[in-house]
Structures are given as structure tokens and as C-alpha cells.
mmCIF file of C-alpha atoms in Angstrom:
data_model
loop_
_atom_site.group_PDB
_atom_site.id
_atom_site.type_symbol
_atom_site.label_atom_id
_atom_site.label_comp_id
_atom_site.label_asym_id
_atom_site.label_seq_id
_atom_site.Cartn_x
_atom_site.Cartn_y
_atom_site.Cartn_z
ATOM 1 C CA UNK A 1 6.575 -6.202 -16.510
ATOM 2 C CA UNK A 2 7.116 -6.599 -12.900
ATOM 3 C CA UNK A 3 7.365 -9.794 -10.460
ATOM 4 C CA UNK A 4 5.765 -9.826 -7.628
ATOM 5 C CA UNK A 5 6.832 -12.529 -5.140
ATOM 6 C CA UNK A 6 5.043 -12.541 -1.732
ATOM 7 C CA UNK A 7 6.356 -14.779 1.363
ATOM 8 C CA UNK A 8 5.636 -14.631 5.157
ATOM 9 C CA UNK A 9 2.322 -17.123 4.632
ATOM 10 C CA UNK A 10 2.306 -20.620 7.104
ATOM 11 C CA UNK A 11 0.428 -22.277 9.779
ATOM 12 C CA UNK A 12 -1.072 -20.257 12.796
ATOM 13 C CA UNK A 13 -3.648 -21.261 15.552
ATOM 14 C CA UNK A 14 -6.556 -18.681 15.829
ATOM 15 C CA UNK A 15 -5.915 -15.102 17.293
ATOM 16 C CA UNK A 16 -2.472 -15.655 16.123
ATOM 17 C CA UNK A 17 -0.998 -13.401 13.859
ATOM 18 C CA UNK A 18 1.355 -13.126 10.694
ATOM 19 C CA UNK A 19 2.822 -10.346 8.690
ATOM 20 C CA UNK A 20 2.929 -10.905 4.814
ATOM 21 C CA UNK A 21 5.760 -9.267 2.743
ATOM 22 C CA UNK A 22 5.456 -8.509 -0.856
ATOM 23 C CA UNK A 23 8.289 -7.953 -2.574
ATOM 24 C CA UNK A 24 8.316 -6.103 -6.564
ATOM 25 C CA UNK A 25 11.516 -6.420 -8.890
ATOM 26 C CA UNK A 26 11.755 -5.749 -12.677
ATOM 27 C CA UNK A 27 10.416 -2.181 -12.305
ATOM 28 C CA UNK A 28 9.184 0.380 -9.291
ATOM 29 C CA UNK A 29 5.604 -0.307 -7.762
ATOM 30 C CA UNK A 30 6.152 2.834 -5.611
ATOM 31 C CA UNK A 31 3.539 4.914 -7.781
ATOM 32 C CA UNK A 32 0.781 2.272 -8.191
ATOM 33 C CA UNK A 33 -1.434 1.494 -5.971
ATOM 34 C CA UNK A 34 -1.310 -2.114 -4.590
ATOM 35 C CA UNK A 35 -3.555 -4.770 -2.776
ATOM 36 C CA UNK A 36 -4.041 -7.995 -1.510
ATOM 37 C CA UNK A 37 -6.723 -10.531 -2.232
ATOM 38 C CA UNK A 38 -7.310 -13.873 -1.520
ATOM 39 C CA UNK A 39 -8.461 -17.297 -2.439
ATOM 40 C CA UNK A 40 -10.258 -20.105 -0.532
ATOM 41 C CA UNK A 41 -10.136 -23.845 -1.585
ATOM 42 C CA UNK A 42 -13.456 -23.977 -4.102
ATOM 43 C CA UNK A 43 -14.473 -20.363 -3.604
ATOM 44 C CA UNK A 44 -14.171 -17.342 -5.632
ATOM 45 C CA UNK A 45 -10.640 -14.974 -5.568
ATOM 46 C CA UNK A 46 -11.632 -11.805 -2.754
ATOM 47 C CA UNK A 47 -10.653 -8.608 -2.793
ATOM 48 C CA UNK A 48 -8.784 -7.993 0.772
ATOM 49 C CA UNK A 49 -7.019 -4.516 1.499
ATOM 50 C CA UNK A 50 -5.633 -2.233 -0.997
ATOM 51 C CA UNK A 51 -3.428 1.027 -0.986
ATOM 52 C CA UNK A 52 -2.817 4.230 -2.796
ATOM 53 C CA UNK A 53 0.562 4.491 -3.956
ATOM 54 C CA UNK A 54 1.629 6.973 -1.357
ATOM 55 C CA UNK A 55 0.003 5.333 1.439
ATOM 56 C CA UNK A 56 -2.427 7.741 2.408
ATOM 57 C CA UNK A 57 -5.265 5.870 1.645
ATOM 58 C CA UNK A 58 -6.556 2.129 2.812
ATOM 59 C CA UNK A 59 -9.590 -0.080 2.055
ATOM 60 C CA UNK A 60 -10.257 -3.600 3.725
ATOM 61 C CA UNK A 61 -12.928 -5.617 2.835
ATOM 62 C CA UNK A 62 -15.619 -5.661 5.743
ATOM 63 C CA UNK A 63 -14.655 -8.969 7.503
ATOM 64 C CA UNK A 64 -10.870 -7.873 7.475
ATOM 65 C CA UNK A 65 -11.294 -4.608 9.747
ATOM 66 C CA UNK A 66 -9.935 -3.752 12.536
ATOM 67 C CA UNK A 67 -7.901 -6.702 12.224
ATOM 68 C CA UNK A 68 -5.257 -6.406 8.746
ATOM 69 C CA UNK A 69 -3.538 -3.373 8.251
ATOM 70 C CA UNK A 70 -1.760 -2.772 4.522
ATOM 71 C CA UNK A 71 1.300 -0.856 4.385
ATOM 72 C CA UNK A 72 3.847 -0.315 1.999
ATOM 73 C CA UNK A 73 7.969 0.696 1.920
ATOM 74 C CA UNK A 74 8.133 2.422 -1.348
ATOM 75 C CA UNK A 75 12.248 2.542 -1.034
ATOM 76 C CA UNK A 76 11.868 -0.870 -0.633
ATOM 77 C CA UNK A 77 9.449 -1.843 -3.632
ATOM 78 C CA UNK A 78 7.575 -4.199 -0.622
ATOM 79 C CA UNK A 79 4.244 -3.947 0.462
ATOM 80 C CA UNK A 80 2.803 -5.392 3.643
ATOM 81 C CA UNK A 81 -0.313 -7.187 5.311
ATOM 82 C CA UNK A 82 -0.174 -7.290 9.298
ATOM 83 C CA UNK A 83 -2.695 -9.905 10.215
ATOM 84 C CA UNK A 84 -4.065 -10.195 13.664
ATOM 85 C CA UNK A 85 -6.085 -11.505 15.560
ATOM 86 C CA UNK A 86 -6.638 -14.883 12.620
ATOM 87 C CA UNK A 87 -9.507 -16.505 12.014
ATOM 88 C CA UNK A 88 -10.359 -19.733 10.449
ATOM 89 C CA UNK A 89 -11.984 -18.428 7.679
ATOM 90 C CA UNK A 90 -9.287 -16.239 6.992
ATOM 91 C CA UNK A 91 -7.387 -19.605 5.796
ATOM 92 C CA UNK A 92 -6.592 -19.009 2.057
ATOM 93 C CA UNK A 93 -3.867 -18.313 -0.717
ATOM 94 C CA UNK A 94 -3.456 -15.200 -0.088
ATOM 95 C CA UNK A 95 -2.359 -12.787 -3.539
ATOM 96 C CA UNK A 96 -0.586 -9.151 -3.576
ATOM 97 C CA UNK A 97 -1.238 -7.183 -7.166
ATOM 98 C CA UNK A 98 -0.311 -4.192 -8.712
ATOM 99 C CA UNK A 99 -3.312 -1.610 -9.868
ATOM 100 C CA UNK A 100 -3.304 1.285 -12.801
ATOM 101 C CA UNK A 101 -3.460 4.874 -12.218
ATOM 102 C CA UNK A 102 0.137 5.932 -10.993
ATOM 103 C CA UNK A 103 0.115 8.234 -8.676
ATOM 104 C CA UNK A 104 -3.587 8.680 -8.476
ATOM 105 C CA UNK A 105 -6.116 8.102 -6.052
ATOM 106 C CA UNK A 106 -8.125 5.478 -7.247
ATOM 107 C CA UNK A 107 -8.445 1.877 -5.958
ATOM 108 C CA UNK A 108 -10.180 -0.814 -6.951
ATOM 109 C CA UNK A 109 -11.902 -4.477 -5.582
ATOM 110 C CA UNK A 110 -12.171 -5.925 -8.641
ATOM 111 C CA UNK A 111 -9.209 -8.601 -9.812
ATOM 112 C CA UNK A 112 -10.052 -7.190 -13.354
ATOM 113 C CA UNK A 113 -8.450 -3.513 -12.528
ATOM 114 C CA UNK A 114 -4.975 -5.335 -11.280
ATOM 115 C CA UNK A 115 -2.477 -5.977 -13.804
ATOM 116 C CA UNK A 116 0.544 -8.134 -12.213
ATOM 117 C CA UNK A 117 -0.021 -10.957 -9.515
ATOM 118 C CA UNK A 118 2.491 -12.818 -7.374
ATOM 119 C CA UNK A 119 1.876 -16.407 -7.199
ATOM 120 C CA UNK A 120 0.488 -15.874 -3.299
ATOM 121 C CA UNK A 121 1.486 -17.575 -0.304
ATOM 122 C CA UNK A 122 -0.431 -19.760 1.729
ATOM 123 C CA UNK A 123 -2.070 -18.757 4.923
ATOM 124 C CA UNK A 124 -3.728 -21.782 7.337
ATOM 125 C CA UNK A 125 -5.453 -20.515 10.682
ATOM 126 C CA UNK A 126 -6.472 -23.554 13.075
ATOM 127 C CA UNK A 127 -8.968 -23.625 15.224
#
């Protein structure tokens, strides 16, 4: 089983940014891919950015391009999401998970295909 604990959430005014960290202990991440999602107050959990496990290959949900990038320090067990340019409606919880398929290519949007979840950090734009 692994933990997942993400941090670097908090209060920003719009067009702000923030970069969130999370951070895998209890076994290696490094060959699964990983992604971020994210929940509003009374709205459904959305599927945000993921990446392949050697971090060749991104997908961001529509409304998130050109603005978050997803990284990840496999030596480090951490994966990133650089978020610029904030919007209000980006305000959520915001989730990191760990997928199937080590070492593969395949990603996923759907919460179902993730296995491990952090307990997310909180993310506030203002307007």
C-alpha cells in the first residue's frame, strides 16, 4: 500500500499561481502512472492532469490547458501540479492518485482506474 500525502494547496487571488507537491512513501510510484483530480463543494470528483510513469506523456482536462502542467521526480517519489494563471472555478480539494499498468502507457480519467488517494489539499482562488 502506498501513502500519498499532497501539500502546497492555500489561498490565491486570480491569475495567481501555486505549485502542488505530492509526495508517495510505503513503496515506489516511479513506474505508475499518476494524476490529479479534483473536487468542488457539492459537485462531482474531476479528473485534472495525469502522467505516464516516465513522464513522457500528459493529459489535462480541457479547462486546465495551457494553464497546469504535471510533472513528476521519480528519485523523489513526488509528483507535481504547476498552476497558473488561477481561476475561480479552479477553487477545489484538489486529489493526487496512483493508476495501474506499471510502466505502461496507459492513462486514465476515470477515479475508478486509480487505486491509492492522498487526502488532497485545498486550493481557494479569489476573485
Amino acid at each position: 500500500q502506498v501513502q500519498l500525502v499532497e501539500s502546497g494547496g492555500g489561498l490565491v487571488q486570480a491569475g495567481g499561481s501555486l505549485r502542488l507537491s505530492c509526495a508517495a512513501s510505503g513503496r515506489t510510484v516511479s513506474s505508475y502512472p499518476m494524476a490529479w483530480f479534483r473536487q468542488a463543494p457539492g459537485k462531482e470528483r474531476e479528473f485534472v492532469a495525469a502522467i505516464t510513469w516516465s513522464g513522457g506523456i500528459t493529459h489535462y482536462v480541457e479547462s486546465v490547458k495551457g494553464r497546469f502542467t504535471i510533472s513528476r521526480d521519480n528519485a523523489k517519489n513526488t509528483v507535481y501540479l504547476q498552476m497558473n494563471s488561477l481561476k475561480p472555478e479552479d477553487t477545489a480539494v484538489y486529489y493526487c492518485a496512483a493508476g495501474r499498468d506499471p510502466y505502461g502507457t496507459r492513462w486514465s480519467s476515470s477515479r475508478s482506474w486509480y487505486d491509492d488517494w492522498g487526502q488532497g489539499t485545498q486550493v481557494t482562488v479569489s476573485s
